[in-house]
Amino acid sequence: MATLSDDTLRKILVQIQQTAVQSQRNLNVARQQMAAKERERRILQLTIEEITSLQGDVNLYKGVGKMFMNVPRPRMENDLRAEEKELTEDIKNLEKKSKYLEKQFNDAQAQLRDIFHSAPGQS
C-alpha cells in the first residue's frame, strides 16, 4: 500500500467510510420496517384468533375506504391469513436484507481497521 499516493488512499478511505455509513443507515431502516411488519402481523394474528373464536353466524364487516362491507366469515378468514402470509414473507426478506447489510457494514469496518493498522509511520 505504500506505493499508493496520499490522494488515492484518501479516496479509498472516503469510499469505504461512505459504504459503512450507508450500510448502517439502510440496516436501521430495514430493522424499523421489520419491527413495523412484526407489529402488523401480530395484530392480524389476534384478529384471526378473535374471528375464529366467534360462535354461530356473526356479521363481519371490512373497511373499504370510508364505508364498511359485509363479508362472509370464510372469506374474511382467508383474506386475513393471506395477508399474514404476505407479511411473514416480507419479514423473511427483510431479515435476509438485514443480514446482508450487517455483513457489508462489518466488512467496511474491517477494511478500515486493516488500513489503519497497516498504515506506515504510526506514532
PDB file of C-alpha atoms in Angstrom:
ATOM      1  CA  MET A   1       0.000   0.000   0.000  1.00  0.00           C
ATOM      2  CA  ALA A   2       2.988   2.279   0.350  1.00  0.00           C
ATOM      3  CA  THR A   3       3.027   2.704  -3.433  1.00  0.00           C
ATOM      4  CA  LEU A   4      -0.385   4.424  -3.443  1.00  0.00           C
ATOM      5  CA  SER A   5      -0.407   8.198  -3.392  1.00  0.00           C
ATOM      6  CA  ASP A   6      -1.944  10.010  -0.440  1.00  0.00           C
ATOM      7  CA  ASP A   7      -4.758  11.296  -2.645  1.00  0.00           C
ATOM      8  CA  THR A   8      -5.648   7.799  -3.883  1.00  0.00           C
ATOM      9  CA  LEU A   9      -5.525   6.418  -0.358  1.00  0.00           C
ATOM     10  CA  ARG A  10      -7.743   9.251   0.873  1.00  0.00           C
ATOM     11  CA  LYS A  11     -10.307   8.495  -1.880  1.00  0.00           C
ATOM     12  CA  ILE A  12     -10.331   4.818  -0.936  1.00  0.00           C
ATOM     13  CA  LEU A  13     -10.850   5.674   2.741  1.00  0.00           C
ATOM     14  CA  VAL A  14     -13.701   8.051   1.945  1.00  0.00           C
ATOM     15  CA  GLN A  15     -15.377   5.436  -0.248  1.00  0.00           C
ATOM     16  CA  ILE A  16     -15.104   2.761   2.455  1.00  0.00           C
ATOM     17  CA  GLN A  17     -16.435   5.184   5.071  1.00  0.00           C
ATOM     18  CA  GLN A  18     -19.373   6.091   2.828  1.00  0.00           C
ATOM     19  CA  THR A  19     -20.136   2.403   2.309  1.00  0.00           C
ATOM     20  CA  ALA A  20     -20.090   1.825   6.075  1.00  0.00           C
ATOM     21  CA  VAL A  21     -22.354   4.808   6.792  1.00  0.00           C
ATOM     22  CA  GLN A  22     -24.813   3.912   4.029  1.00  0.00           C
ATOM     23  CA  SER A  23     -24.933   0.279   5.155  1.00  0.00           C
ATOM     24  CA  GLN A  24     -25.608   1.362   8.741  1.00  0.00           C
ATOM     25  CA  ARG A  25     -28.450   3.670   7.639  1.00  0.00           C
ATOM     26  CA  ASN A  26     -30.025   1.016   5.437  1.00  0.00           C
ATOM     27  CA  LEU A  27     -29.682  -1.525   8.243  1.00  0.00           C
ATOM     28  CA  ASN A  28     -31.537   0.769  10.652  1.00  0.00           C
ATOM     29  CA  VAL A  29     -34.311   1.336   8.084  1.00  0.00           C
ATOM     30  CA  ALA A  30     -34.638  -2.410   7.453  1.00  0.00           C
ATOM     31  CA  ARG A  31     -34.854  -3.086  11.209  1.00  0.00           C
ATOM     32  CA  GLN A  32     -37.565  -0.442  11.619  1.00  0.00           C
ATOM     33  CA  GLN A  33     -39.540  -1.897   8.717  1.00  0.00           C
ATOM     34  CA  MET A  34     -39.182  -5.368  10.210  1.00  0.00           C
ATOM     35  CA  ALA A  35     -40.471  -4.173  13.590  1.00  0.00           C
ATOM     36  CA  ALA A  36     -43.462  -2.458  11.940  1.00  0.00           C
ATOM     37  CA  LYS A  37     -44.319  -5.580   9.936  1.00  0.00           C
ATOM     38  CA  GLU A  38     -43.981  -7.741  13.064  1.00  0.00           C
ATOM     39  CA  ARG A  39     -46.480  -5.484  14.878  1.00  0.00           C
ATOM     40  CA  GLU A  40     -48.846  -5.595  11.915  1.00  0.00           C
ATOM     41  CA  ARG A  41     -48.588  -9.385  11.727  1.00  0.00           C
ATOM     42  CA  ARG A  42     -49.276  -9.716  15.458  1.00  0.00           C
ATOM     43  CA  ILE A  43     -52.419  -7.571  15.116  1.00  0.00           C
ATOM     44  CA  LEU A  44     -53.566  -9.790  12.237  1.00  0.00           C
ATOM     45  CA  GLN A  45     -52.946 -12.917  14.305  1.00  0.00           C
ATOM     46  CA  LEU A  46     -55.015 -11.522  17.170  1.00  0.00           C
ATOM     47  CA  THR A  47     -57.803 -10.571  14.747  1.00  0.00           C
ATOM     48  CA  ILE A  48     -57.812 -14.076  13.267  1.00  0.00           C
ATOM     49  CA  GLU A  49     -57.985 -15.584  16.765  1.00  0.00           C
ATOM     50  CA  GLU A  50     -60.943 -13.355  17.647  1.00  0.00           C
ATOM     51  CA  ILE A  51     -62.815 -14.199  14.447  1.00  0.00           C
ATOM     52  CA  THR A  52     -62.309 -17.941  14.849  1.00  0.00           C
ATOM     53  CA  SER A  53     -63.494 -17.783  18.465  1.00  0.00           C
ATOM     54  CA  LEU A  54     -66.847 -16.239  17.461  1.00  0.00           C
ATOM     55  CA  GLN A  55     -69.824 -18.567  17.739  1.00  0.00           C
ATOM     56  CA  GLY A  56     -72.540 -19.032  15.142  1.00  0.00           C
ATOM     57  CA  ASP A  57     -73.433 -16.838  12.206  1.00  0.00           C
ATOM     58  CA  VAL A  58     -71.996 -13.413  13.046  1.00  0.00           C
ATOM     59  CA  ASN A  59     -71.934 -10.459  10.677  1.00  0.00           C
ATOM     60  CA  LEU A  60     -68.369  -9.396   9.861  1.00  0.00           C
ATOM     61  CA  TYR A  61     -67.549  -6.102   8.207  1.00  0.00           C
ATOM     62  CA  LYS A  62     -64.444  -4.988   6.382  1.00  0.00           C
ATOM     63  CA  GLY A  63     -63.457  -1.353   5.973  1.00  0.00           C
ATOM     64  CA  VAL A  64     -63.377  -0.225   2.344  1.00  0.00           C
ATOM     65  CA  GLY A  65     -62.475   3.428   2.029  1.00  0.00           C
ATOM     66  CA  LYS A  66     -64.993   5.355   4.112  1.00  0.00           C
ATOM     67  CA  MET A  67     -67.541   2.556   4.340  1.00  0.00           C
ATOM     68  CA  PHE A  68     -67.864  -0.982   5.643  1.00  0.00           C
ATOM     69  CA  MET A  69     -68.913  -4.016   3.632  1.00  0.00           C
ATOM     70  CA  ASN A  70     -70.478  -7.178   4.989  1.00  0.00           C
ATOM     71  CA  VAL A  71     -68.030 -10.029   4.326  1.00  0.00           C
ATOM     72  CA  PRO A  72     -68.699 -13.758   4.790  1.00  0.00           C
ATOM     73  CA  ARG A  73     -66.695 -15.284   7.630  1.00  0.00           C
ATOM     74  CA  PRO A  74     -64.699 -17.793   5.493  1.00  0.00           C
ATOM     75  CA  ARG A  75     -63.697 -15.068   3.052  1.00  0.00           C
ATOM     76  CA  MET A  76     -62.624 -12.753   5.892  1.00  0.00           C
ATOM     77  CA  GLU A  77     -60.517 -15.528   7.452  1.00  0.00           C
ATOM     78  CA  ASN A  78     -58.909 -16.367   4.087  1.00  0.00           C
ATOM     79  CA  ASP A  79     -58.122 -12.713   3.389  1.00  0.00           C
ATOM     80  CA  LEU A  80     -56.556 -12.252   6.807  1.00  0.00           C
ATOM     81  CA  ARG A  81     -54.497 -15.442   6.519  1.00  0.00           C
ATOM     82  CA  ALA A  82     -53.275 -14.411   3.052  1.00  0.00           C
ATOM     83  CA  GLU A  83     -52.277 -11.013   4.427  1.00  0.00           C
ATOM     84  CA  GLU A  84     -50.490 -12.693   7.337  1.00  0.00           C
ATOM     85  CA  LYS A  85     -48.605 -14.980   4.940  1.00  0.00           C
ATOM     86  CA  GLU A  86     -47.551 -11.981   2.846  1.00  0.00           C
ATOM     87  CA  LEU A  87     -46.289 -10.157   5.945  1.00  0.00           C
ATOM     88  CA  THR A  88     -44.337 -13.244   7.023  1.00  0.00           C
ATOM     89  CA  GLU A  89     -42.649 -13.368   3.617  1.00  0.00           C
ATOM     90  CA  ASP A  90     -41.862  -9.650   3.820  1.00  0.00           C
ATOM     91  CA  ILE A  91     -40.304 -10.153   7.248  1.00  0.00           C
ATOM     92  CA  LYS A  92     -38.156 -13.035   5.968  1.00  0.00           C
ATOM     93  CA  ASN A  93     -36.959 -10.889   3.063  1.00  0.00           C
ATOM     94  CA  LEU A  94     -36.153  -8.022   5.420  1.00  0.00           C
ATOM     95  CA  GLU A  95     -34.197 -10.417   7.660  1.00  0.00           C
ATOM     96  CA  LYS A  96     -32.126 -11.500   4.660  1.00  0.00           C
ATOM     97  CA  LYS A  97     -31.570  -7.877   3.685  1.00  0.00           C
ATOM     98  CA  SER A  98     -30.550  -7.022   7.257  1.00  0.00           C
ATOM     99  CA  LYS A  99     -28.018  -9.852   7.355  1.00  0.00           C
ATOM    100  CA  TYR A 100     -26.524  -8.696   4.051  1.00  0.00           C
ATOM    101  CA  LEU A 101     -26.322  -5.065   5.202  1.00  0.00           C
ATOM    102  CA  GLU A 102     -24.814  -6.099   8.527  1.00  0.00           C
ATOM    103  CA  LYS A 103     -22.155  -8.117   6.703  1.00  0.00           C
ATOM    104  CA  GLN A 104     -21.471  -5.202   4.347  1.00  0.00           C
ATOM    105  CA  PHE A 105     -21.104  -2.836   7.313  1.00  0.00           C
ATOM    106  CA  ASN A 106     -18.806  -5.224   9.190  1.00  0.00           C
ATOM    107  CA  ASP A 107     -16.681  -5.742   6.074  1.00  0.00           C
ATOM    108  CA  ALA A 108     -16.282  -1.988   5.619  1.00  0.00           C
ATOM    109  CA  GLN A 109     -15.295  -1.582   9.264  1.00  0.00           C
ATOM    110  CA  ALA A 110     -12.788  -4.412   8.962  1.00  0.00           C
ATOM    111  CA  GLN A 111     -11.285  -2.809   5.867  1.00  0.00           C
ATOM    112  CA  LEU A 112     -10.902   0.490   7.714  1.00  0.00           C
ATOM    113  CA  ARG A 113      -9.273  -1.256  10.686  1.00  0.00           C
ATOM    114  CA  ASP A 114      -6.873  -3.099   8.380  1.00  0.00           C
ATOM    115  CA  ILE A 115      -5.907   0.110   6.618  1.00  0.00           C
ATOM    116  CA  PHE A 116      -5.261   1.983   9.862  1.00  0.00           C
ATOM    117  CA  HIS A 117      -3.359  -0.890  11.485  1.00  0.00           C
ATOM    118  CA  SER A 118      -1.108  -1.295   8.458  1.00  0.00           C
ATOM    119  CA  ALA A 119      -0.591   2.440   7.870  1.00  0.00           C
ATOM    120  CA  PRO A 120       3.093   3.355   7.782  1.00  0.00           C
ATOM    121  CA  GLY A 121       4.559   5.925  10.155  1.00  0.00           C
ATOM    122  CA  GLN A 122       2.132   5.476  13.046  1.00  0.00           C
ATOM    123  CA  SER A 123       3.257   7.072  16.283  1.00  0.00           C
TER     124      SER A 123
END
